[in-house]
mmCIF file of C-alpha atoms in Angstrom:
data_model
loop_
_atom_site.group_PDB
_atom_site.id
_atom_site.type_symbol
_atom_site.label_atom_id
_atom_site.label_comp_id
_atom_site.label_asym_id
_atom_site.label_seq_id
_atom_site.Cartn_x
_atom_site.Cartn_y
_atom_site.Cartn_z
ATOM 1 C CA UNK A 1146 103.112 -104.102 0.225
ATOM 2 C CA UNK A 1147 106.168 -106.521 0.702
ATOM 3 C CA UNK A 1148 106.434 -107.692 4.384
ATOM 4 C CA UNK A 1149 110.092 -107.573 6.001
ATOM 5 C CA UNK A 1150 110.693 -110.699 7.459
ATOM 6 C CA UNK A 1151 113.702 -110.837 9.721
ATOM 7 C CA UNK A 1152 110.867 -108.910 11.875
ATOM 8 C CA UNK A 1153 109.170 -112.092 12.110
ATOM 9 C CA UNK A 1154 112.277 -114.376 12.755
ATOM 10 C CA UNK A 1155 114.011 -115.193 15.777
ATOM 11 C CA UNK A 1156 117.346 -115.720 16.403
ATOM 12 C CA UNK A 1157 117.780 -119.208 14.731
ATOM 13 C CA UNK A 1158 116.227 -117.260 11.611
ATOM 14 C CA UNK A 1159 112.861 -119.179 11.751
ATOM 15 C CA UNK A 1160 110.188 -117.599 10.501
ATOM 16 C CA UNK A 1161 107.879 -116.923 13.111
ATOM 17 C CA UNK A 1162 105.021 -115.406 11.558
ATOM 18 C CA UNK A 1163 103.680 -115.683 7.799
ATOM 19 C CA UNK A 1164 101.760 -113.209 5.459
ATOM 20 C CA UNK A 1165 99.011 -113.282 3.443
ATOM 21 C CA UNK A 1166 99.804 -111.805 0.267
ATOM 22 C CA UNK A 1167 96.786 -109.020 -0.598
ATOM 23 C CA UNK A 1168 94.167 -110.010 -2.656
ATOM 24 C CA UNK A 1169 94.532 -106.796 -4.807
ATOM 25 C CA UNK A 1170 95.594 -103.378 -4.018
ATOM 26 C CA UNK A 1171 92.440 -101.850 -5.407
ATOM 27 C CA UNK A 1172 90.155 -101.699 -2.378
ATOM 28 C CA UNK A 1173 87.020 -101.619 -3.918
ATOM 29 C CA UNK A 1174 88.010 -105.556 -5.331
ATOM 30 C CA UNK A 1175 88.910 -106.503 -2.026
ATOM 31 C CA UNK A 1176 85.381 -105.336 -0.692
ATOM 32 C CA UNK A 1177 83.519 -107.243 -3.355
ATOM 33 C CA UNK A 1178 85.171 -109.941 -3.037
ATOM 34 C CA UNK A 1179 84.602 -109.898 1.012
ATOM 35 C CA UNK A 1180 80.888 -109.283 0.025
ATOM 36 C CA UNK A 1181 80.496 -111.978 -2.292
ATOM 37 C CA UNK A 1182 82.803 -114.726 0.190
ATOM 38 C CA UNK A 1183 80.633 -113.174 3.542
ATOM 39 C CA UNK A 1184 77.321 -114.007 1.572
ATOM 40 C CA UNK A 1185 78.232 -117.687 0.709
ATOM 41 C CA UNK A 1186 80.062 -117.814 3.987
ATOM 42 C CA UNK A 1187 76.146 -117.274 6.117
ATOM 43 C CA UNK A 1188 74.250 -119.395 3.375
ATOM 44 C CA UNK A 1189 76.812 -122.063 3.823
ATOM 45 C CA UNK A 1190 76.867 -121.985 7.278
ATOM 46 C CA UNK A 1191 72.633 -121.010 7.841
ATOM 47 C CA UNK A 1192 71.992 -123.768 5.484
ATOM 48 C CA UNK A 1193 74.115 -126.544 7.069
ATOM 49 C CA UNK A 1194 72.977 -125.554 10.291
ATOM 50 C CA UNK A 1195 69.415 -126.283 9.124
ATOM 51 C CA UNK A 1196 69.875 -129.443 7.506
ATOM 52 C CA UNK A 1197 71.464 -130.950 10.804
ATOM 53 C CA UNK A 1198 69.193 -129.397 13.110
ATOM 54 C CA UNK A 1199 65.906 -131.317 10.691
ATOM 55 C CA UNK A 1200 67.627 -134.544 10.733
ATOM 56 C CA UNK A 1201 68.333 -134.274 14.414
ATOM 57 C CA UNK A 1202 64.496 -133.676 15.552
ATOM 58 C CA UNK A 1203 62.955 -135.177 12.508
ATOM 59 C CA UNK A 1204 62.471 -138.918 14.004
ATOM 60 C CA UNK A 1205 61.498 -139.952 10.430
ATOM 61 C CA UNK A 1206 64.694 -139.343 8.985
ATOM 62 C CA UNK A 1207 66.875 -140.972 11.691
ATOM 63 C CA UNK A 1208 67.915 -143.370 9.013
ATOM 64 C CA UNK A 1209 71.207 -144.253 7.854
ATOM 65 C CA UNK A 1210 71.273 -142.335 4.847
ATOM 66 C CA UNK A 1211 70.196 -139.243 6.544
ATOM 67 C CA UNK A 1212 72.763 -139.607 9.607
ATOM 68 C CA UNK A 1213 75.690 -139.828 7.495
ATOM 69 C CA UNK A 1214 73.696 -136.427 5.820
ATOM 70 C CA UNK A 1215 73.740 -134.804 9.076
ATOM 71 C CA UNK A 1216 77.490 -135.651 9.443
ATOM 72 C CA UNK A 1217 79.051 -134.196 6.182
ATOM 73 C CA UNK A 1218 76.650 -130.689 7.394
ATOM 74 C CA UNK A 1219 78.922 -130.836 10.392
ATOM 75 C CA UNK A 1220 81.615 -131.344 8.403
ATOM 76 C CA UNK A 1221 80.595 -128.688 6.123
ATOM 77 C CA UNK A 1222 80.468 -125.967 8.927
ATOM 78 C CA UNK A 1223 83.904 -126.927 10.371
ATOM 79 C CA UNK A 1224 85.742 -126.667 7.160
ATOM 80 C CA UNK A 1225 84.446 -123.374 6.248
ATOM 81 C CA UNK A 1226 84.773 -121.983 9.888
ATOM 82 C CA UNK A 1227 88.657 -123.121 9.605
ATOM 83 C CA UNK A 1228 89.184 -121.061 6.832
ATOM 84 C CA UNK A 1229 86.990 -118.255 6.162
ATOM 85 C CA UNK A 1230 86.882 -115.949 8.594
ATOM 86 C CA UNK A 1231 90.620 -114.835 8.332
ATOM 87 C CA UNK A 1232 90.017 -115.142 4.600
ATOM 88 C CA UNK A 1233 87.530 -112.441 5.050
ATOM 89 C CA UNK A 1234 89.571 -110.699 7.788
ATOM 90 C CA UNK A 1235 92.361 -110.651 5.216
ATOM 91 C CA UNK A 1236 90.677 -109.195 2.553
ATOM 92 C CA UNK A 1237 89.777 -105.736 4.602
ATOM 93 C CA UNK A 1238 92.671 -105.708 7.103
ATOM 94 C CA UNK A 1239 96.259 -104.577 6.958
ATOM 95 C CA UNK A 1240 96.708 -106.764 9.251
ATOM 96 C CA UNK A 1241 97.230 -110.077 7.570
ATOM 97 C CA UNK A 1242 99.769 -112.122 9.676
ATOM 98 C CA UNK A 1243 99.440 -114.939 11.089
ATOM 99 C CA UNK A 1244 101.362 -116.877 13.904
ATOM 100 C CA UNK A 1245 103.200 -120.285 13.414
ATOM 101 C CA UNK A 1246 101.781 -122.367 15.622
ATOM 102 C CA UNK A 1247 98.156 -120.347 14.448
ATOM 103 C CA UNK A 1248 98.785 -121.760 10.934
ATOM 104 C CA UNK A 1249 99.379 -124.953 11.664
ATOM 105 C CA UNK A 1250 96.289 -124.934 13.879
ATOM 106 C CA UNK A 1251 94.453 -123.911 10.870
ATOM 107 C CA UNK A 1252 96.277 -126.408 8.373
ATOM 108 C CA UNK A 1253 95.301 -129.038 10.361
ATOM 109 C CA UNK A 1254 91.668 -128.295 11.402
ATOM 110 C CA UNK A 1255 91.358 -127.850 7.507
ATOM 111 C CA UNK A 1256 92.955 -130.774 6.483
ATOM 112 C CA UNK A 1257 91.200 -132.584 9.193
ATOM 113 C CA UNK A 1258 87.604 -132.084 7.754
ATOM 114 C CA UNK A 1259 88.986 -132.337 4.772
ATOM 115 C CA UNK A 1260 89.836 -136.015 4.676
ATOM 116 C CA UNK A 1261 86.994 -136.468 6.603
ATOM 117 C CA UNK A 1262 84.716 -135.195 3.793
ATOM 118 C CA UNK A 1263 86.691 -137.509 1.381
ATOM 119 C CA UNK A 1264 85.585 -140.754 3.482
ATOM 120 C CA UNK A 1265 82.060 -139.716 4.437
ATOM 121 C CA UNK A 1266 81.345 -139.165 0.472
ATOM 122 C CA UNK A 1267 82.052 -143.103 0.206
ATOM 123 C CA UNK A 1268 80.522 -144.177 3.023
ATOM 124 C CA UNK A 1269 77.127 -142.123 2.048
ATOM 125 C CA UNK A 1270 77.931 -144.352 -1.699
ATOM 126 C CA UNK A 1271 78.188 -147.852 -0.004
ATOM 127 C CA UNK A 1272 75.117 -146.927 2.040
ATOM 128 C CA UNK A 1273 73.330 -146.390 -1.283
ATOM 129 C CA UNK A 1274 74.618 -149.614 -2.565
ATOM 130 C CA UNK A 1275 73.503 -151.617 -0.166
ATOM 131 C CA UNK A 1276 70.085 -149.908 0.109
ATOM 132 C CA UNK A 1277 69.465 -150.767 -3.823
ATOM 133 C CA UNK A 1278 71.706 -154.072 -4.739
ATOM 134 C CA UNK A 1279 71.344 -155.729 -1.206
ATOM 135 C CA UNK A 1280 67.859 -154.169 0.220
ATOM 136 C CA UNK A 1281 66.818 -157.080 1.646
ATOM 137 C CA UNK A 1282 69.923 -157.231 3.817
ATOM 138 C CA UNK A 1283 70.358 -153.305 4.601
ATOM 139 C CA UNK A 1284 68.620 -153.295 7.733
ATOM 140 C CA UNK A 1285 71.528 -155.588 9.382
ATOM 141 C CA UNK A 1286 74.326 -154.236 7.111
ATOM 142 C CA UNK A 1287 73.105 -150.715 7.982
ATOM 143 C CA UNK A 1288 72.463 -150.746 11.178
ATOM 144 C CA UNK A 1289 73.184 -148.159 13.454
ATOM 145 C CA UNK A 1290 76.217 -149.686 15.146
ATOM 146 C CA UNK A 1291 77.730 -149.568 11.992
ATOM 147 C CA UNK A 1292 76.970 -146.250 10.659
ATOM 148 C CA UNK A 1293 78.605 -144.962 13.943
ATOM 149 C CA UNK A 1294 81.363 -147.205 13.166
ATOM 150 C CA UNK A 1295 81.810 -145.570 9.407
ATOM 151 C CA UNK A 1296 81.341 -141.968 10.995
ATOM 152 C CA UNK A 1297 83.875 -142.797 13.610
ATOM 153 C CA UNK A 1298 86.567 -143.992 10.864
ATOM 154 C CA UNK A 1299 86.145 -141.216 8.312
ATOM 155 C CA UNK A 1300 86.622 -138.615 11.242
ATOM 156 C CA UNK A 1301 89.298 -140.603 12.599
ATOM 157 C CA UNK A 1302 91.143 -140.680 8.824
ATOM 158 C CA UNK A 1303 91.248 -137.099 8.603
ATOM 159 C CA UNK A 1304 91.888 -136.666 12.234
ATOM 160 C CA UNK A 1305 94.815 -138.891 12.060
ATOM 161 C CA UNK A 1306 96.002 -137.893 8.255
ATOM 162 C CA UNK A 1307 95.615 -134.059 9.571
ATOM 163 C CA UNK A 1308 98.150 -134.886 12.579
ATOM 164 C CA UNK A 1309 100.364 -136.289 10.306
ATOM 165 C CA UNK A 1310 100.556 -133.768 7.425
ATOM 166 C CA UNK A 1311 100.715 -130.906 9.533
ATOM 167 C CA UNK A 1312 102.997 -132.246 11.662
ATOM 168 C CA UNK A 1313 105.517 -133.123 9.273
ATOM 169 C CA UNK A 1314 105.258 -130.068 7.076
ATOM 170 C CA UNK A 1315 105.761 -127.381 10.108
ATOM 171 C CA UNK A 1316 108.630 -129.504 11.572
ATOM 172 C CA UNK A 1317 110.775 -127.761 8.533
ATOM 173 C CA UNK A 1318 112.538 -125.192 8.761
ATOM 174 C CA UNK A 1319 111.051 -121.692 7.387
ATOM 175 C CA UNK A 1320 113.870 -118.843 6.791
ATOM 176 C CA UNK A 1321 111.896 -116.658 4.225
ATOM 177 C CA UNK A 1322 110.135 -115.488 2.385
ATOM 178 C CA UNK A 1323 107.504 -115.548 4.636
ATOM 179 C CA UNK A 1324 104.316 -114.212 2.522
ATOM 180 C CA UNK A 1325 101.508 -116.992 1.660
ATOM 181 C CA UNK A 1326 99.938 -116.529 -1.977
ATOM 182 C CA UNK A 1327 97.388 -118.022 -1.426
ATOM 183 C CA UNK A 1328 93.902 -117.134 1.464
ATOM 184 C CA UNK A 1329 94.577 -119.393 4.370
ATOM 185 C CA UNK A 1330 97.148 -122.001 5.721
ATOM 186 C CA UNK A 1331 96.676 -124.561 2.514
ATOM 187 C CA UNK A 1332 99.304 -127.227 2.467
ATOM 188 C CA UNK A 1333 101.456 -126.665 -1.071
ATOM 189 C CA UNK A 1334 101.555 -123.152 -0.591
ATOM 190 C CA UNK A 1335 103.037 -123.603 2.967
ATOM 191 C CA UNK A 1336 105.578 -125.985 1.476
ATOM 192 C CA UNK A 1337 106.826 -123.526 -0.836
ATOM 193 C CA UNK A 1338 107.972 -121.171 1.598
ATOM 194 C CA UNK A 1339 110.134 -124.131 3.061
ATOM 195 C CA UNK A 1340 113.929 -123.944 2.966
ATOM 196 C CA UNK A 1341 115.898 -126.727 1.905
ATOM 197 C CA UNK A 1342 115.005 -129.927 -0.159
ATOM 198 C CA UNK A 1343 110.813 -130.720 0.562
ATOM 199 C CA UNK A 1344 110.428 -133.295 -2.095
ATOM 200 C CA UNK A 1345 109.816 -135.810 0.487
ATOM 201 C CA UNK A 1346 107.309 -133.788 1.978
ATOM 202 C CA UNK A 1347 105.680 -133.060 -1.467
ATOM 203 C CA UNK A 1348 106.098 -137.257 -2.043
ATOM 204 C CA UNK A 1349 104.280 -137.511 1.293
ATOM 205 C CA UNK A 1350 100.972 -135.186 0.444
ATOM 206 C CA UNK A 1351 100.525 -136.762 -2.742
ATOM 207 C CA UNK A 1352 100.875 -140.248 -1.340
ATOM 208 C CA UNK A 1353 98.098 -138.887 1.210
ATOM 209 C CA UNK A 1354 96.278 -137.665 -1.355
ATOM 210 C CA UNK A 1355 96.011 -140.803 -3.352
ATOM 211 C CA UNK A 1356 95.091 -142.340 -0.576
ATOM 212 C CA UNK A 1357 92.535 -140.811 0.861
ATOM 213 C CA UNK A 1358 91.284 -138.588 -2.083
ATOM 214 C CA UNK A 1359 91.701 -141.300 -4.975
ATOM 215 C CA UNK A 1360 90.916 -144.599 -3.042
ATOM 216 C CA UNK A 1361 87.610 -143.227 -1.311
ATOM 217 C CA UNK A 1362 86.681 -141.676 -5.278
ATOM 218 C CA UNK A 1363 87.256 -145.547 -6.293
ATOM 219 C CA UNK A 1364 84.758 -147.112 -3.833
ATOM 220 C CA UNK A 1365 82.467 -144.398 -4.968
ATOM 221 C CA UNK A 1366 82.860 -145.161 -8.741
ATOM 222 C CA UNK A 1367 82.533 -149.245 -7.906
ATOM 223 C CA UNK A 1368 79.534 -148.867 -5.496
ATOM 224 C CA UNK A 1369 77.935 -146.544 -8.370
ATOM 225 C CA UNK A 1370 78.960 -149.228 -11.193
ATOM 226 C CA UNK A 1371 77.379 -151.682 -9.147
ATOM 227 C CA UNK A 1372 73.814 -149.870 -8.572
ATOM 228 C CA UNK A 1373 73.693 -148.790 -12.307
ATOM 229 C CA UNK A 1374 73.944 -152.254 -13.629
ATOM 230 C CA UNK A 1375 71.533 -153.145 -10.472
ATOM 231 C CA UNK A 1376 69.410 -150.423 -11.972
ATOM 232 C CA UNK A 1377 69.181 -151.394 -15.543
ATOM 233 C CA UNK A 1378 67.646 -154.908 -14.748
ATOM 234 C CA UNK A 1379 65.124 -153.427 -12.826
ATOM 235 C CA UNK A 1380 61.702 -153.803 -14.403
ATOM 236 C CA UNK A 1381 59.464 -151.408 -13.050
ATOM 237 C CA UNK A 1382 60.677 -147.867 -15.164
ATOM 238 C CA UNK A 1383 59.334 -146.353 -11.728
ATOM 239 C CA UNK A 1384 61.758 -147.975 -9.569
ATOM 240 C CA UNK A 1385 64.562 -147.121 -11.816
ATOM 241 C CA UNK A 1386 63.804 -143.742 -11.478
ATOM 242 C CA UNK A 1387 63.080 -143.579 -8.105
ATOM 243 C CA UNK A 1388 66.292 -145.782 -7.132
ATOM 244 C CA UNK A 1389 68.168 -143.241 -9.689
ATOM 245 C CA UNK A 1390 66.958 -140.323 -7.502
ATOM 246 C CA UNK A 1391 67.933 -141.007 -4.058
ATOM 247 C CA UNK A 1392 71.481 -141.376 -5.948
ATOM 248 C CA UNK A 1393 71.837 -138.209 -7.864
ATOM 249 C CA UNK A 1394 72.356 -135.718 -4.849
ATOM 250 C CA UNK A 1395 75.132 -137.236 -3.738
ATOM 251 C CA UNK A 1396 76.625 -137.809 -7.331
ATOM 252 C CA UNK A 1397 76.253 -134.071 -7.945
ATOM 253 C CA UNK A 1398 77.865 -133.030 -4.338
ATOM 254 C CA UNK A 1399 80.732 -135.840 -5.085
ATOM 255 C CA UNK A 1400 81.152 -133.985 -8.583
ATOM 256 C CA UNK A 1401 81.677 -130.878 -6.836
ATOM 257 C CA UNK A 1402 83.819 -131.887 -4.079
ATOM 258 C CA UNK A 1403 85.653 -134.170 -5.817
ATOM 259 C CA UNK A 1404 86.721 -131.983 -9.156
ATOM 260 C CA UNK A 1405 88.063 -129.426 -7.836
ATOM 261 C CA UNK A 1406 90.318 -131.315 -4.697
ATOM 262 C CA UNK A 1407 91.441 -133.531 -7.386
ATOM 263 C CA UNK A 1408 93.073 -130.908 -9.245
ATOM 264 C CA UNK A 1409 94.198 -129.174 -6.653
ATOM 265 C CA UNK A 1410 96.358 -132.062 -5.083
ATOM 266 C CA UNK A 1411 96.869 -134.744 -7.917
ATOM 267 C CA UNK A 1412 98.025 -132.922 -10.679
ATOM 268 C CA UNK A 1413 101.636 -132.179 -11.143
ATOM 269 C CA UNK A 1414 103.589 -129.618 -9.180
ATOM 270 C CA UNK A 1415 104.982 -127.656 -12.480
ATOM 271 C CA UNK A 1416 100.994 -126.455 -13.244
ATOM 272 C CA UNK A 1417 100.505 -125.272 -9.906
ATOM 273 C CA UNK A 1418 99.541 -121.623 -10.320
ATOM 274 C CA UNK A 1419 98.650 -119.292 -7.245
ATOM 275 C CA UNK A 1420 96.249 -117.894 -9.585
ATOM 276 C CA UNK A 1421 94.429 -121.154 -10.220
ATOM 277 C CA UNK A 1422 95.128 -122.810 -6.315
ATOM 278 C CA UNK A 1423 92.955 -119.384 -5.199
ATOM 279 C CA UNK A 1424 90.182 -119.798 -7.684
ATOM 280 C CA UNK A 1425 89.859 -123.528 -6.654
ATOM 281 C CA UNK A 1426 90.191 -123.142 -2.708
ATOM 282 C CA UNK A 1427 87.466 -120.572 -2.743
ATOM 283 C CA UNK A 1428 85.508 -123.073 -4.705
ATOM 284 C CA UNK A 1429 85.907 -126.252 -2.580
ATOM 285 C CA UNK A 1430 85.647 -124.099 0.678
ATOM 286 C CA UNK A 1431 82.588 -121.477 -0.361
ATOM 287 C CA UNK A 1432 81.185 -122.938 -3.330
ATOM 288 C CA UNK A 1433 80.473 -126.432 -2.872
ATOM 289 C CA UNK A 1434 79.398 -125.872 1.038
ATOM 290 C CA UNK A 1435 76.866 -123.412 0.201
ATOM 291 C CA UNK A 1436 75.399 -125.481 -2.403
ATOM 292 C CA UNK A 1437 75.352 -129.305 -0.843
ATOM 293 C CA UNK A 1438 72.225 -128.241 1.577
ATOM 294 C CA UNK A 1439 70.777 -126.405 -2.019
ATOM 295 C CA UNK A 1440 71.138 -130.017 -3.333
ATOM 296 C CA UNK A 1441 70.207 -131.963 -0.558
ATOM 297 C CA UNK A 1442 67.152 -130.396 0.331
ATOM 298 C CA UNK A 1443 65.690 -129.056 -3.550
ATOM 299 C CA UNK A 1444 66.123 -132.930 -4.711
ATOM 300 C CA UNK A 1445 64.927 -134.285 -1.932
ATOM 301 C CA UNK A 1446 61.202 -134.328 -0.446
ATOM 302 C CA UNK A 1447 61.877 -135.425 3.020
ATOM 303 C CA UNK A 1448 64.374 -132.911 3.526
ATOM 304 C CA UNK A 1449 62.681 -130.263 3.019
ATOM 305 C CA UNK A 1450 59.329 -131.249 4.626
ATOM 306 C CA UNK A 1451 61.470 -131.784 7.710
ATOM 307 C CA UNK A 1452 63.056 -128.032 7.059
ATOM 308 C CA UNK A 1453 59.437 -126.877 6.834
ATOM 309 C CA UNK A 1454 58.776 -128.273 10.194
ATOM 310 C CA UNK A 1455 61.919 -127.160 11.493
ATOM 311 C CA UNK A 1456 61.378 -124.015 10.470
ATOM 312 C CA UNK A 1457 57.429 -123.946 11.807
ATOM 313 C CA UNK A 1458 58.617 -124.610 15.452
ATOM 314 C CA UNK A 1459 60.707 -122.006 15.415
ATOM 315 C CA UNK A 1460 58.685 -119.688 13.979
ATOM 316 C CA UNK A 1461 55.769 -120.882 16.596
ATOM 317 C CA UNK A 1462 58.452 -120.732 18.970
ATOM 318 C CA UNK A 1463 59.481 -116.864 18.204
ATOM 319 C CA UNK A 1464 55.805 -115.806 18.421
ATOM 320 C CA UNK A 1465 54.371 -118.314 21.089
#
């Protein structure tokens, strides 16, 4: 179905309203695909949930590394809830519009944790640097003044890089078509439908991508450079391993997170392929936030012996 859009334009022929172009027209795909995205969706979001609300009344794990944990859950939550429910509501609905001023909302919100995410990552590496090259010193360069203070600046990035992009991309001019290929309000998908010359605009998300997708993935390749060589003088074969452990959840979820944004925004414009964007934007919005609290709390003993408790007040709770 091919949407009409001088029905969606006013009388400056603006596009008003964009289109989500349907998933397939055989309805039984659309359905398992809902299925599949509505299962991850719950786990993502159940499983985030959790992992915050352990940290939070777990006393024992109101430490640094653990805080900034409990952040990128929140972050986790927001940047699926931006996105997926009117990528499920598209998949089973004729009804697959979506407002102007509603997709920038969404753009931004998603952009927002987005860049967030990217910041977080390295500040969760530093913290692990400092806890195994300068342990003697974490305490004061940890403290909890200045985990706030890391928080604070990787929501303030994407807050302020979110503003920006969004901003700038929906103060262009749109005059048709007006049908997104892609599921939600992504940023080079919303540029394509743009009239006129957008190569600044395309300059201007890659230069923000660099920035805040490539220089946070530097500091997280130097602070992990640093530990390993920190880790190969250690003597003890059981501090190696133990120092190598509290590293590897966050290596795998930085893997994850990291792949597939990177070649989503850094590679060249003439690969991009609507095909490819879709498989990759359900991966870096289902995927990877269903399986960081997997990570997090199978690696990690602490985490789930808090979930445990968690899990026995509230089930004490329900039958108290």
């Amino acid at each position: 179905m091919s949407f009409n859009c001088s029905l969606w334009q006013d009388n400056s022929m603006s596009v008003k309203h964009f289109a989500f172009v349907k998933f397939s027209e055989v309805t039984e795909q659309c359905f398992l695909l809902f299925s599949f995205i509505l299962f991850m969706f719950l786990a993502s979001l159940t499983g985030n949930a959790l992992i915050a609300l352990a940290i939070w009344t777990n006393p024992a794990l109101h430490t640094p590394m653990y805080f900034f944990l409990a952040n990128l859950s929140l972050l986790e939550i927001g940047y699926t809830c931006s996105t997926i429910p009117k990528m499920l509501q598209n998949l089973v609905s004729e009804a697959r519009g979506i407002s102007r001023e509603d997709c920038a909302t969404q753009m931004f919100f998603f952009t927002l944790f987005g860049i967030s995410e990217c910041c977080l990552l390295a500040a969760m590496a530093f913290d692990r640097y400092t806890a195994i090259c300068s342990p003697l010193h974490y305490a004061t360069r940890m403290s909890h003044g200045v985990c706030v203070h890391l928080a604070m600046i990787s929501w303030g990035m994407g807050c302020i890089v979110g503003l920006g992009q969004t901003n700038y991309i929906f103060s262009l001019d749109f005059c048709g078509p007006c049908e997104i290929d892609h599921f939600f309000c992504d940023l080079p998908p919303i540029l394509a439908l743009a009239c006129g010359n957008t190569s600044h605009n395309e300059a201007a998300v890659f230069v923000a991508a660099i920035l805040c997708i490539s220089s946070p993935f530097l500091l997280i390749i130097a602070s992990y450079g640093r530990i390993l060589a920190a880790v190969l003088v250690m003597p003890s074969p059981e501090g190696r391993q133990k120092a190598l452990s509290t590293c590897s959840s966050h290596l795998l979820v930085v893997t994850l997170f990291y792949g597939s944004a990177s070649v989503t925004y850094l590679r060249p414009k003439a690969s991009h392929s609507p095909g490819v964007d879709k498989l990759l934007a359900l991966f870096y919005t289902v995927v990877t936030s269903m399986l960081n609290p997997i990570i997090y709390s199978l690696r990690n003993k602490e985490v789930k012996t808090a979930l445990r408790r968690t899990l026995g007040k509230k089930n004490v709770l329900t039958h108290g």
